[in-house]
Amino acid sequence: MRSVVVSSSFSLSSSPGDVWPFITDTDRTNRLVIGSANVYRPIEKGTKSSARFLVEAKAAGMTMTYEEAPFEWTLNKSFSVYRKMRSGPLESYTYGITLDPAPDGGTKVTVRLDLVPRHWLLRPIAQIEGNRIVARMAKLAESIDAHLRDKAPSPYLKPSSPANEERLDFAQRELEKRDLDAKAIATLVDLIRNGPDADLVRIRPFELAHEHGVDEREMLRICLHAVTLGVVELRWALVCPSCRTASDQVTSLAEIGDASHCQLCDLQFGVELDKAVEATFVPHPSVREVSNMMFCIGGPARTPHVVAQAVVDARGEKSLEAPAEAGRYRVFARGGAIASVDVTSEGATSATVTLEGEALTPPAVDVAPGASIVVHNRTSTPLHVKLERLGYASRAATAHVVTTLSEFRRFFSKDLLKPSTPLKVASVAILFSDLTGSTALYTRAGDAAAFRLVDDHFDVLRKVIDEHGGSVVKTMGDAIMAAFIEPLACVRASIACLHAFETFRVDADNGELTGIKLGLFAGPCYVVTANDAIDYFGQTVNCASRVQHCAETGEIVFEEEVWDRLPEVDKSKLRLVSKLETTVKGVAHPLRLVRTKLMTEIVSQRHLTSQKRASSPELV
């Protein structure tokens, strides 16, 4: 059957690069242009198709079922999608948009629909529906241009469901009573009150913070506090390492296994808390009813790190265009085969990689900006390949980050991992403290006074650790174990802990009997549930414990490599006592460490007062 082609071109004053992220957000465009949601089901195994999903949709009052091939695109230039119908009035449907740069810096936009009806009698309906979609798309593009050019309201602010104003006002007042940033509170509340539904089905705190210029961790803290007030609900998304979209979503850490599968990428991946598990939030239904219906899941805007994507037929080939920006990229073929791509000015103008079996060869190529990377598919299955930008900044609030916040341990103490499922993190900084002189303290001060001092010192350290973005994992006797995202923050917290403890000690009853020593170490670790709490185990924990044992009273001991990376503003607070090496069972090489002390001595106010009295002449 001959196709019905509907095409329209129009001009925008904004550049292709500015228009691209808006016009490729197909979930939002479909909400406004099509208006009906889709139902997505994984495609059955054994189908000789590049499609990964079977979609049920409605158009012109009729229900259609189709196989949706992966979208194809080249960054800032064009995108398209092919849908093979299994039911409905059409045999196939191809939709595409091209952005061509105009001489005046604007963009020539071309929207094209290629509709193949099942019967010639359906051609008029296809023509009418095609004209309607193209006209709506043109109107939406003009609204996007006005938003970019004149700062007009974004067309994506709708649709928006109503919010419970009374509940929101109450929650905002309660949040403002807590030690939280007022601007960040207002940002979250405004989003829940006025944000479009599409922004609320998956609230990402770090992304929200970045857009509004507030601190990321503060926004995350506010979201956790908001859960306790019934404003939002916490969700855990399992994120594919390739497409970086959620392959699954759960409401509890206990529902997470040690592996997951991405249907789109056909990729089985291990679940690591610092990479594959992201905390997101959604309004509580009593505050605002937000539909989680999907209008499109495959547009380029969902995967902004992918600069090009194409479907390659079985035994066929397709070209991917290298981006204009130099950097490190990789070709990814559905199923997990990869080849590294370095884009440099000295690179070749073209390159070829071949998919055979489960591997891409050669494993690495160097190309120039704009070069053609031809992918040969030697397999018997059509599949999609993509060119991914490496090092793309992620704004995911990972489970690793969340579980190091004191608010999470305080508010969500029952949200634990499966007892039998340790999950890996690539790096965590573990801090151990130890109260020295405790034996003499208990002997001379008595059990009650000694216990009070130990407990008070826990409060002092816990407050400092919280303020520096760490979390107390547990206390052991008179020692603390804490976790931080990275070692520099851990060192800064250690400096502050030592300073705070010395200030506390010199004026505390029996404080002169005690001291404190600190040791820290960073590396890969496993996160587990132990004694009904989230805990860490592995060689990194063993090393941190060993490092702490190398410290003397009043010292912080850590790796020499961390000392070398420490900014001068932090180094100036420490005095290097010595360097040393120590061995840990199971670690191949000795640990190279530094022993440090505070640069300035903390002097007791009580001591200053007694000195002043001693030096003053007696009154007669």
Coordinates of C-alpha atoms in Angstrom, one line a residue:
M1 CA 0.0 0.0 0.0
R2 CA 1.3 3.4 -1.0
S3 CA 2.1 5.6 2.0
V4 CA 0.6 8.9 3.1
V5 CA 3.4 11.4 3.6
V6 CA 2.7 14.6 5.5
S7 CA 5.6 17.0 5.8
S8 CA 5.9 20.6 6.9
S9 CA 8.9 23.0 7.3
F10 CA 9.1 26.1 9.3
S11 CA 11.7 28.5 10.8
L12 CA 12.6 29.2 14.4
S13 CA 14.9 32.0 15.6
S14 CA 16.6 29.7 18.1
S15 CA 19.6 27.5 17.2
P16 CA 19.4 23.8 16.7
G17 CA 21.4 23.1 19.8
D18 CA 18.9 25.1 21.9
V19 CA 15.9 23.6 20.3
W20 CA 17.1 20.0 20.5
P21 CA 16.6 19.2 24.2
F22 CA 13.0 20.5 24.0
I23 CA 11.8 19.0 20.8
T24 CA 13.4 15.6 21.5
D25 CA 11.6 15.3 24.8
T26 CA 9.0 13.0 23.2
D27 CA 7.2 12.1 26.4
R28 CA 6.3 15.8 26.9
T29 CA 5.6 16.5 23.2
N30 CA 3.3 13.5 23.0
R31 CA 1.4 14.6 26.1
L32 CA 0.6 17.9 24.3
V33 CA 0.4 16.7 20.7
I34 CA -1.1 13.2 20.9
G35 CA -2.8 13.4 24.3
S36 CA -3.2 9.7 25.0
A37 CA -0.8 7.5 27.1
N38 CA 0.8 4.3 25.9
V39 CA 1.1 0.9 27.5
Y40 CA 4.5 -0.7 27.1
R41 CA 5.2 -4.4 27.3
P42 CA 8.5 -6.2 26.8
I43 CA 8.7 -7.7 23.3
E44 CA 8.6 -11.5 23.4
K45 CA 11.8 -13.4 23.0
G46 CA 12.7 -14.9 19.6
T47 CA 11.3 -12.0 17.6
K48 CA 13.6 -11.2 14.7
S49 CA 13.1 -7.5 15.2
S50 CA 15.1 -4.6 16.6
A51 CA 12.0 -3.6 18.7
R52 CA 12.3 -4.1 22.4
F53 CA 8.7 -3.1 23.3
L54 CA 5.2 -3.9 22.2
V55 CA 3.1 -0.7 22.5
E56 CA -0.7 -0.2 22.8
A57 CA -1.8 3.3 21.9
K58 CA -4.8 5.2 20.7
A59 CA -5.0 7.7 17.8
A60 CA -8.1 9.2 16.1
G61 CA -10.3 7.2 18.5
M62 CA -8.8 3.9 17.4
T63 CA -6.6 1.4 19.4
M64 CA -3.3 0.3 17.8
T65 CA -0.7 -2.2 18.8
Y66 CA 2.7 -1.9 17.4
E67 CA 6.4 -2.9 17.7
E68 CA 8.4 0.2 18.4
A69 CA 11.9 0.1 17.0
P70 CA 14.5 2.1 19.0
F71 CA 14.7 5.8 18.0
E72 CA 17.5 6.8 15.7
W73 CA 19.2 10.2 16.0
T74 CA 22.2 12.4 15.5
L75 CA 22.7 15.0 18.2
N76 CA 21.3 18.5 17.3
K77 CA 20.4 17.3 13.7
S78 CA 17.6 14.8 13.4
F79 CA 15.7 11.9 15.0
S80 CA 13.1 9.4 13.8
V81 CA 11.2 6.3 14.9
Y82 CA 9.7 3.4 13.0
R83 CA 6.6 1.6 14.3
K84 CA 5.4 -1.7 12.8
M85 CA 1.7 -2.1 13.5
R86 CA 0.3 -5.4 14.7
S87 CA -3.3 -4.1 14.8
G88 CA -5.1 -0.9 14.0
P89 CA -5.7 1.1 10.8
L90 CA -2.1 1.4 9.8
E91 CA 0.6 -1.1 8.6
S92 CA 3.4 1.1 9.7
Y93 CA 4.2 4.6 11.0
T94 CA 7.4 6.6 10.7
Y95 CA 7.9 9.9 12.4
G96 CA 10.9 12.2 12.2
I97 CA 12.1 15.7 12.7
T98 CA 15.1 17.4 11.1
L99 CA 16.9 20.5 12.4
D100 CA 18.9 22.4 9.8
P101 CA 20.9 25.5 10.9
A102 CA 19.8 28.7 9.2
P103 CA 22.1 31.4 8.0
D104 CA 20.8 33.8 10.7
G105 CA 21.6 31.4 13.5
G106 CA 18.1 30.0 13.7
T107 CA 16.7 26.7 12.7
K108 CA 14.8 25.3 9.8
V109 CA 12.6 22.5 11.3
T110 CA 11.1 19.8 9.1
V111 CA 8.5 17.4 10.5
R112 CA 7.6 14.4 8.5
L113 CA 5.1 11.6 8.9
D114 CA 5.1 8.5 6.7
L115 CA 1.8 6.5 7.3
V116 CA 1.0 3.3 5.5
P117 CA -2.7 2.5 5.9
R118 CA -4.0 -1.1 5.7
H119 CA -6.7 -0.2 3.1
W120 CA -7.0 2.6 0.6
L121 CA -10.3 3.6 2.2
L122 CA -8.3 4.6 5.3
R123 CA -6.0 7.0 3.4
P124 CA -8.2 10.1 4.1
I125 CA -8.2 9.3 7.8
A126 CA -4.5 8.9 7.8
Q127 CA -4.1 12.2 5.9
I128 CA -6.4 14.1 8.3
E129 CA -4.6 12.6 11.4
G130 CA -1.2 13.3 9.9
N131 CA -2.1 16.9 9.2
R132 CA -3.4 17.3 12.7
I133 CA -0.2 16.0 14.3
V134 CA 2.1 18.0 12.1
A135 CA 0.1 21.2 12.8
R136 CA 0.2 20.7 16.5
M137 CA 3.9 19.9 16.4
A138 CA 4.5 23.2 14.5
K139 CA 2.6 25.1 17.1
L140 CA 4.5 23.5 19.9
A141 CA 7.8 24.3 18.2
E142 CA 6.8 27.9 18.0
S143 CA 6.0 27.9 21.7
I144 CA 9.4 26.4 22.4
D145 CA 11.0 29.1 20.3
A146 CA 9.2 31.8 22.2
H147 CA 10.3 30.3 25.5
L148 CA 13.9 30.3 24.3
R149 CA 13.9 33.7 22.6
D150 CA 11.5 35.8 24.8
K151 CA 11.6 33.9 28.1
A152 CA 7.9 33.1 27.6
P153 CA 6.5 30.3 29.8
S154 CA 7.6 26.9 28.8
P155 CA 5.0 24.9 26.9
Y156 CA 5.8 22.0 29.1
L157 CA 4.3 23.5 32.2
K158 CA 1.1 21.7 31.4
P159 CA -0.7 19.4 31.9
S160 CA -0.7 19.9 35.7
S161 CA -3.0 18.3 38.2
P162 CA -4.2 20.3 41.3
A163 CA -2.4 20.1 44.6
N164 CA -3.7 20.0 48.1
E165 CA -2.9 23.6 49.2
E166 CA -3.7 23.1 52.8
R167 CA -1.4 20.0 53.2
L168 CA 1.4 21.8 51.3
D169 CA 1.2 25.0 53.4
F170 CA 1.3 22.9 56.6
A171 CA 4.3 20.9 55.3
Q172 CA 6.2 24.0 54.3
R173 CA 5.7 25.5 57.8
E174 CA 6.9 22.3 59.4
L175 CA 10.0 22.1 57.2
E176 CA 10.9 25.7 58.0
K177 CA 10.9 24.9 61.7
R178 CA 13.7 22.4 61.1
D179 CA 17.4 23.2 60.4
L180 CA 16.9 23.3 56.6
D181 CA 17.5 25.8 53.9
A182 CA 14.5 28.0 53.2
K183 CA 15.2 28.5 49.5
A184 CA 15.5 24.8 48.9
I185 CA 12.3 24.2 50.9
A186 CA 10.4 26.7 48.7
T187 CA 11.8 25.2 45.6
L188 CA 10.5 21.7 46.4
V189 CA 7.1 23.0 47.6
D190 CA 6.7 25.1 44.5
L191 CA 7.5 22.2 42.2
I192 CA 4.9 20.0 43.9
R193 CA 2.3 22.8 43.8
N194 CA 2.9 24.1 40.3
G195 CA 5.1 21.7 38.4
P196 CA 3.8 19.8 35.4
D197 CA 2.9 16.1 35.9
A198 CA 5.9 15.0 33.8
D199 CA 8.3 16.6 36.3
L200 CA 6.7 15.0 39.3
V201 CA 6.6 11.3 38.4
R202 CA 10.3 11.1 39.1
I203 CA 11.6 14.0 41.3
R204 CA 15.4 13.9 41.2
P205 CA 16.7 16.0 44.1
F206 CA 20.2 16.7 42.7
E207 CA 18.8 17.7 39.4
L208 CA 16.2 20.0 41.0
A209 CA 19.0 21.6 43.2
H210 CA 21.2 22.2 40.1
E211 CA 18.3 23.9 38.2
H212 CA 17.6 26.3 41.1
G213 CA 21.0 27.0 42.4
V214 CA 20.7 25.3 45.8
D215 CA 22.9 22.7 47.5
E216 CA 22.4 19.2 46.3
R217 CA 22.7 17.4 49.6
E218 CA 20.5 20.0 51.3
M219 CA 17.8 19.3 48.8
L220 CA 18.1 15.6 49.4
R221 CA 17.8 16.1 53.1
I222 CA 14.7 18.2 52.6
C223 CA 13.2 15.4 50.4
L224 CA 13.8 12.9 53.2
H225 CA 12.3 15.2 55.8
A226 CA 9.3 15.7 53.4
V227 CA 8.7 11.9 53.4
T228 CA 8.3 12.0 57.2
L229 CA 5.6 14.7 56.8
G230 CA 3.7 12.7 54.1
V231 CA 4.5 15.2 51.3
V232 CA 6.5 12.8 49.1
E233 CA 7.2 9.1 48.9
L234 CA 10.7 7.6 48.4
R235 CA 11.3 5.3 45.4
W236 CA 14.5 3.4 44.4
A237 CA 15.2 3.2 40.7
L238 CA 17.5 0.5 39.3
V239 CA 19.5 2.4 36.6
C240 CA 21.0 0.8 33.5
P241 CA 24.7 1.6 33.2
S242 CA 24.3 2.1 29.4
C243 CA 21.0 4.0 28.8
R244 CA 20.9 5.4 32.4
T245 CA 17.2 5.0 32.5
A246 CA 15.3 3.1 35.2
S247 CA 15.0 -0.6 34.3
D248 CA 12.8 -1.1 37.4
Q249 CA 11.5 0.8 40.4
V250 CA 10.9 -0.4 44.0
T251 CA 9.7 1.1 47.2
S252 CA 12.2 -0.6 49.6
L253 CA 15.9 -1.5 49.5
A254 CA 14.9 -5.0 50.6
E255 CA 13.3 -5.5 47.1
I256 CA 16.7 -5.1 45.4
G257 CA 18.6 -8.1 44.3
D258 CA 22.3 -8.3 43.2
A259 CA 21.5 -8.0 39.5
S260 CA 18.9 -6.4 37.2
H261 CA 18.1 -6.4 33.5
C262 CA 17.5 -3.5 31.1
Q263 CA 14.9 -4.5 28.4
L264 CA 15.9 -1.7 26.1
C265 CA 19.6 -2.4 26.1
D266 CA 19.1 -6.2 26.6
L267 CA 21.8 -5.9 29.3
Q268 CA 22.1 -7.8 32.5
F269 CA 24.0 -5.7 35.1
G270 CA 25.2 -6.0 38.6
V271 CA 23.6 -3.7 41.2
E272 CA 26.0 -1.4 42.8
L273 CA 24.7 1.2 45.3
D274 CA 26.9 4.0 44.0
K275 CA 26.0 3.5 40.4
A276 CA 22.8 1.5 39.7
V277 CA 20.4 2.5 42.5
E278 CA 19.0 6.0 42.6
A279 CA 16.7 7.6 45.1
T280 CA 13.8 9.5 43.5
F281 CA 10.6 10.9 45.0
V282 CA 7.0 11.3 44.0
P283 CA 4.2 13.4 45.6
H284 CA 2.1 11.6 48.2
P285 CA -1.4 11.0 46.6
S286 CA -3.0 12.9 49.5
V287 CA -0.9 16.0 48.4
R288 CA -1.2 15.7 44.7
E289 CA -2.4 12.9 42.4
V290 CA 0.1 12.5 39.6
S291 CA -0.4 9.9 36.9
N292 CA 2.6 7.7 36.1
M293 CA 1.3 7.0 32.6
M294 CA 3.9 6.9 29.9
F295 CA 3.5 8.8 26.7
C296 CA 6.9 7.9 25.2
I297 CA 10.0 6.1 26.5
G298 CA 12.4 6.3 23.7
G299 CA 13.2 9.8 22.6
P300 CA 16.7 11.3 22.6
A301 CA 16.0 13.6 25.6
R302 CA 15.7 10.5 27.9
T303 CA 19.4 9.7 27.2
P304 CA 21.2 13.0 26.8
H305 CA 24.6 11.2 27.0
V306 CA 23.9 9.4 23.8
V307 CA 25.0 11.5 20.9
A308 CA 23.9 9.2 18.1
Q309 CA 21.8 6.0 17.8
A310 CA 20.9 3.8 14.8
V311 CA 19.2 0.5 14.1
V312 CA 21.4 -1.8 12.1
D313 CA 19.7 -4.6 10.1
A314 CA 20.9 -8.2 10.3
R315 CA 24.1 -8.5 8.1
G316 CA 23.8 -4.8 7.5
E317 CA 25.7 -1.6 8.3
K318 CA 24.9 1.9 9.6
S319 CA 26.9 5.0 10.1
L320 CA 27.1 7.0 13.4
E321 CA 28.4 10.5 13.2
A322 CA 31.0 11.5 15.7
P323 CA 30.2 14.7 17.6
A324 CA 31.8 18.0 17.1
E325 CA 33.1 18.0 20.7
A326 CA 36.4 16.2 21.3
G327 CA 36.4 13.7 24.2
R328 CA 36.0 10.0 25.2
Y329 CA 33.0 8.1 23.8
R330 CA 32.1 4.5 23.2
V331 CA 30.0 2.5 20.7
F332 CA 27.5 0.3 22.5
A333 CA 25.6 -2.5 20.7
R334 CA 22.5 -4.0 22.2
G335 CA 23.5 -6.8 24.4
G336 CA 26.6 -5.2 25.9
A337 CA 29.3 -5.2 23.2
I338 CA 31.4 -2.0 23.4
A339 CA 34.2 -0.3 21.5
S340 CA 36.1 2.8 22.8
V341 CA 36.1 6.0 20.7
D342 CA 38.4 8.9 21.2
V343 CA 37.4 12.0 19.3
T344 CA 40.4 14.2 18.7
S345 CA 41.5 16.7 16.0
E346 CA 44.2 14.2 14.9
G347 CA 41.8 11.3 14.5
A348 CA 40.7 9.7 11.3
T349 CA 37.8 11.0 9.2
S350 CA 36.2 7.6 9.2
A351 CA 36.4 4.3 11.1
T352 CA 34.7 0.9 11.0
V353 CA 33.8 -1.4 13.8
T354 CA 32.2 -4.9 13.4
L355 CA 29.8 -6.7 15.6
E356 CA 30.5 -10.4 15.5
G357 CA 29.2 -12.8 18.2
E358 CA 29.2 -10.7 21.4
A359 CA 32.1 -8.4 20.6
L360 CA 32.9 -5.3 18.7
T361 CA 36.2 -5.1 16.8
P362 CA 38.5 -3.3 16.9
P363 CA 38.0 -2.6 20.6
A364 CA 39.1 1.1 20.2
V365 CA 39.2 3.7 17.4
D366 CA 40.4 7.3 17.1
V367 CA 38.3 9.6 14.9
A368 CA 38.1 13.3 14.2
P369 CA 35.0 15.5 15.1
G370 CA 32.2 14.8 12.6
A371 CA 33.8 11.6 11.4
S372 CA 31.8 8.6 10.2
I373 CA 31.8 5.5 12.3
V374 CA 30.4 2.6 10.3
V375 CA 29.1 -0.3 12.3
H376 CA 28.8 -3.7 10.5
N377 CA 26.3 -6.1 12.1
R378 CA 27.5 -9.6 11.3
T379 CA 24.8 -11.2 13.4
S380 CA 21.4 -12.6 12.3
T381 CA 19.5 -10.1 14.4
P382 CA 18.7 -6.5 13.7
L383 CA 19.6 -4.3 16.7
H384 CA 20.4 -0.8 17.7
V385 CA 23.8 0.7 18.4
K386 CA 24.6 4.0 20.0
L387 CA 27.5 6.4 20.5
E388 CA 27.7 7.3 24.2
R389 CA 29.6 10.2 25.8
L390 CA 31.7 8.9 28.7
G391 CA 32.2 11.1 31.8
Y392 CA 28.7 12.7 31.3
A393 CA 27.8 14.4 34.6
S394 CA 25.3 12.4 36.5
R395 CA 22.9 14.1 38.9
A396 CA 21.7 10.9 40.5
A397 CA 21.2 10.8 44.2
T398 CA 22.6 7.3 44.5
A399 CA 21.7 4.9 47.3
H400 CA 25.3 5.2 48.4
V401 CA 24.9 8.9 48.9
V402 CA 21.5 8.6 50.6
T403 CA 22.6 5.9 53.1
T404 CA 25.5 8.0 54.3
L405 CA 23.1 10.8 55.4
S406 CA 22.2 10.8 59.1
E407 CA 18.5 11.6 58.1
F408 CA 18.2 8.4 56.3
R409 CA 19.5 6.3 59.2
R410 CA 17.2 8.2 61.5
F411 CA 14.0 8.3 59.5
F412 CA 14.4 5.1 57.5
S413 CA 16.0 2.7 59.9
K414 CA 13.7 -0.1 58.7
D415 CA 14.6 0.4 55.0
L416 CA 17.3 -2.2 54.8
L417 CA 18.9 -4.4 52.2
K418 CA 18.1 -8.1 52.0
P419 CA 20.2 -9.8 54.7
S420 CA 21.7 -12.2 52.1
T421 CA 22.4 -9.6 49.5
P422 CA 25.6 -7.5 50.0
L423 CA 25.8 -4.7 47.4
K424 CA 29.0 -3.2 46.2
V425 CA 30.1 0.5 46.2
A426 CA 33.2 1.5 44.2
S427 CA 34.5 3.8 46.9
V428 CA 33.6 4.8 50.4
A429 CA 35.7 6.5 53.1
I430 CA 35.6 4.8 56.4
L431 CA 36.6 6.7 59.6
F432 CA 37.3 5.0 63.0
S433 CA 37.8 7.0 66.2
D434 CA 39.0 5.6 69.5
L435 CA 38.9 7.2 72.9
T436 CA 42.3 6.8 74.6
G437 CA 42.8 6.6 78.3
S438 CA 39.4 5.1 78.9
T439 CA 40.7 2.5 81.4
A440 CA 42.2 5.2 83.6
L441 CA 39.0 7.2 83.1
Y442 CA 36.7 4.4 84.5
T443 CA 39.2 3.7 87.3
R444 CA 39.6 7.3 88.6
A445 CA 36.3 8.9 87.7
G446 CA 34.0 6.0 88.3
D447 CA 31.6 4.2 86.0
A448 CA 28.8 6.7 86.0
A449 CA 31.0 9.8 85.3
A450 CA 33.1 7.9 82.7
F451 CA 30.0 6.7 80.9
R452 CA 28.6 10.2 80.9
L453 CA 31.8 11.5 79.3
V454 CA 31.9 8.8 76.7
D455 CA 28.3 9.4 75.8
D456 CA 28.8 13.1 75.6
H457 CA 31.8 12.7 73.3
F458 CA 29.7 10.5 71.0
D459 CA 27.3 13.5 70.7
V460 CA 30.2 15.9 69.9
L461 CA 31.6 13.6 67.2
R462 CA 28.2 12.7 65.7
K463 CA 27.2 16.4 65.3
V464 CA 30.5 17.1 63.4
I465 CA 30.2 14.0 61.2
D466 CA 26.7 15.0 60.3
E467 CA 27.7 18.6 59.5
H468 CA 30.4 17.2 57.1
G469 CA 28.1 15.0 55.1
G470 CA 29.0 11.7 56.8
S471 CA 27.0 9.2 58.8
V472 CA 27.8 7.3 62.0
V473 CA 27.5 3.7 61.1
K474 CA 27.8 2.4 64.6
T475 CA 29.4 2.8 68.0
M476 CA 31.6 0.1 69.5
G477 CA 32.4 0.6 73.2
D478 CA 34.0 4.0 73.2
A479 CA 34.8 4.1 69.4
I480 CA 32.8 5.3 66.4
M481 CA 32.7 4.0 62.8
A482 CA 31.5 6.5 60.2
A483 CA 31.2 6.6 56.5
F484 CA 31.7 9.3 53.9
I485 CA 31.3 9.5 50.2
E486 CA 35.0 10.5 49.5
P487 CA 38.2 10.8 51.5
L488 CA 38.8 14.5 51.4
A489 CA 35.4 15.1 53.1
C490 CA 36.4 12.5 55.6
V491 CA 39.7 14.2 56.4
R492 CA 38.0 17.6 56.8
A493 CA 35.5 15.9 59.2
S494 CA 38.4 14.3 61.1
I495 CA 40.0 17.7 61.6
A496 CA 36.8 19.1 62.8
C497 CA 36.2 16.1 65.1
L498 CA 39.6 16.4 66.6
H499 CA 39.1 20.2 67.1
A500 CA 35.6 19.7 68.6
F501 CA 36.7 16.9 70.9
E502 CA 39.7 18.9 72.2
T503 CA 37.5 21.9 72.9
F504 CA 35.0 19.6 74.6
R505 CA 37.7 17.7 76.5
V506 CA 39.6 20.5 78.1
D507 CA 36.6 21.9 79.8
A508 CA 34.8 18.6 80.6
D509 CA 34.9 17.0 84.0
N510 CA 37.6 14.3 83.9
G511 CA 38.4 15.3 80.3
E512 CA 42.1 15.5 81.2
L513 CA 42.1 11.8 81.6
T514 CA 41.2 11.1 77.9
G515 CA 42.2 11.7 74.4
I516 CA 41.1 10.7 70.9
K517 CA 42.8 9.2 67.9
L518 CA 41.4 8.9 64.4
G519 CA 42.2 6.8 61.3
L520 CA 40.6 6.7 57.9
F521 CA 40.9 4.7 54.7
A522 CA 38.9 4.8 51.4
G523 CA 38.3 2.1 48.8
P524 CA 35.7 -0.4 47.5
C525 CA 33.3 -1.9 50.0
Y526 CA 30.2 -4.0 50.4
V527 CA 27.1 -2.6 52.0
V528 CA 25.1 -5.1 54.1
T529 CA 22.3 -5.3 56.6
A530 CA 23.8 -6.3 60.0
N531 CA 22.1 -6.1 63.4
D532 CA 19.1 -4.4 61.8
A533 CA 21.2 -1.5 60.4
I534 CA 23.1 -0.7 57.2
D535 CA 26.7 -1.6 57.7
Y536 CA 29.9 -1.9 55.7
F537 CA 32.3 -4.8 55.4
G538 CA 35.3 -5.8 53.3
Q539 CA 39.1 -5.1 53.1
T540 CA 38.5 -1.3 53.1
V541 CA 37.0 -1.5 56.6
N542 CA 39.9 -3.7 57.8
C543 CA 42.4 -1.2 56.4
A544 CA 40.6 1.7 58.1
S545 CA 40.7 -0.1 61.4
R546 CA 44.4 -0.9 61.0
V547 CA 45.2 2.7 60.1
Q548 CA 43.4 4.0 63.2
H549 CA 45.5 1.6 65.3
C550 CA 48.6 3.4 63.9
A551 CA 47.5 6.7 65.4
E552 CA 48.6 8.1 68.8
T553 CA 46.5 10.3 71.0
G554 CA 45.6 13.5 69.3
E555 CA 46.5 12.2 65.8
I556 CA 44.7 11.7 62.5
V557 CA 46.3 9.0 60.3
F558 CA 45.4 8.5 56.6
E559 CA 47.0 7.6 53.3
E560 CA 49.9 9.7 52.0
E561 CA 48.2 9.8 48.6
V562 CA 45.2 11.6 50.2
W563 CA 47.6 14.0 52.0
D564 CA 49.2 14.9 48.7
R565 CA 45.7 15.7 47.2
L566 CA 44.6 17.7 50.2
P567 CA 44.1 21.4 49.4
E568 CA 46.5 23.8 51.2
V569 CA 43.6 25.4 53.1
D570 CA 43.1 22.0 54.8
K571 CA 46.8 21.1 55.1
S572 CA 47.4 24.4 56.9
K573 CA 45.2 23.1 59.8
L574 CA 47.4 20.0 60.2
R575 CA 51.0 19.4 61.2
L576 CA 52.8 16.4 59.6
V577 CA 54.2 14.3 62.4
S578 CA 55.7 11.5 60.3
K579 CA 55.3 9.1 57.5
L580 CA 55.0 5.4 58.0
E581 CA 54.1 2.1 56.3
T582 CA 52.0 -0.7 57.7
T583 CA 50.8 -4.0 56.4
V584 CA 47.3 -5.5 56.4
K585 CA 46.6 -9.2 56.0
G586 CA 45.3 -9.9 52.5
V587 CA 46.6 -6.6 51.1
A588 CA 49.4 -7.1 48.6
H589 CA 51.3 -3.9 49.2
P590 CA 52.1 -1.9 52.4
L591 CA 49.9 1.1 53.2
R592 CA 51.8 4.3 53.0
L593 CA 50.4 6.6 55.7
V594 CA 50.9 10.0 57.3
R595 CA 50.5 10.8 61.0
T596 CA 49.2 14.3 61.6
K597 CA 48.1 16.6 64.4
L598 CA 46.2 19.8 64.7
M599 CA 48.4 22.8 63.9
T600 CA 47.0 24.8 66.8
E601 CA 46.6 23.7 70.4
I602 CA 43.2 23.9 72.0
V603 CA 43.5 25.8 75.3
S604 CA 41.1 25.3 78.2
Q605 CA 39.1 28.4 79.2
R606 CA 39.3 27.0 82.7
H607 CA 43.1 26.8 82.4
L608 CA 43.2 30.4 81.1
T609 CA 41.2 31.6 84.0
S610 CA 43.4 29.8 86.5
Q611 CA 46.5 31.2 84.8
K612 CA 45.1 34.7 84.9
R613 CA 44.3 34.4 88.6
A614 CA 47.8 33.1 89.3
S615 CA 49.4 36.0 87.6
S616 CA 47.2 38.7 89.2
P617 CA 48.4 40.4 92.4
E618 CA 46.4 39.5 95.5
L619 CA 44.1 42.3 96.7
V620 CA 44.8 43.5 100.2

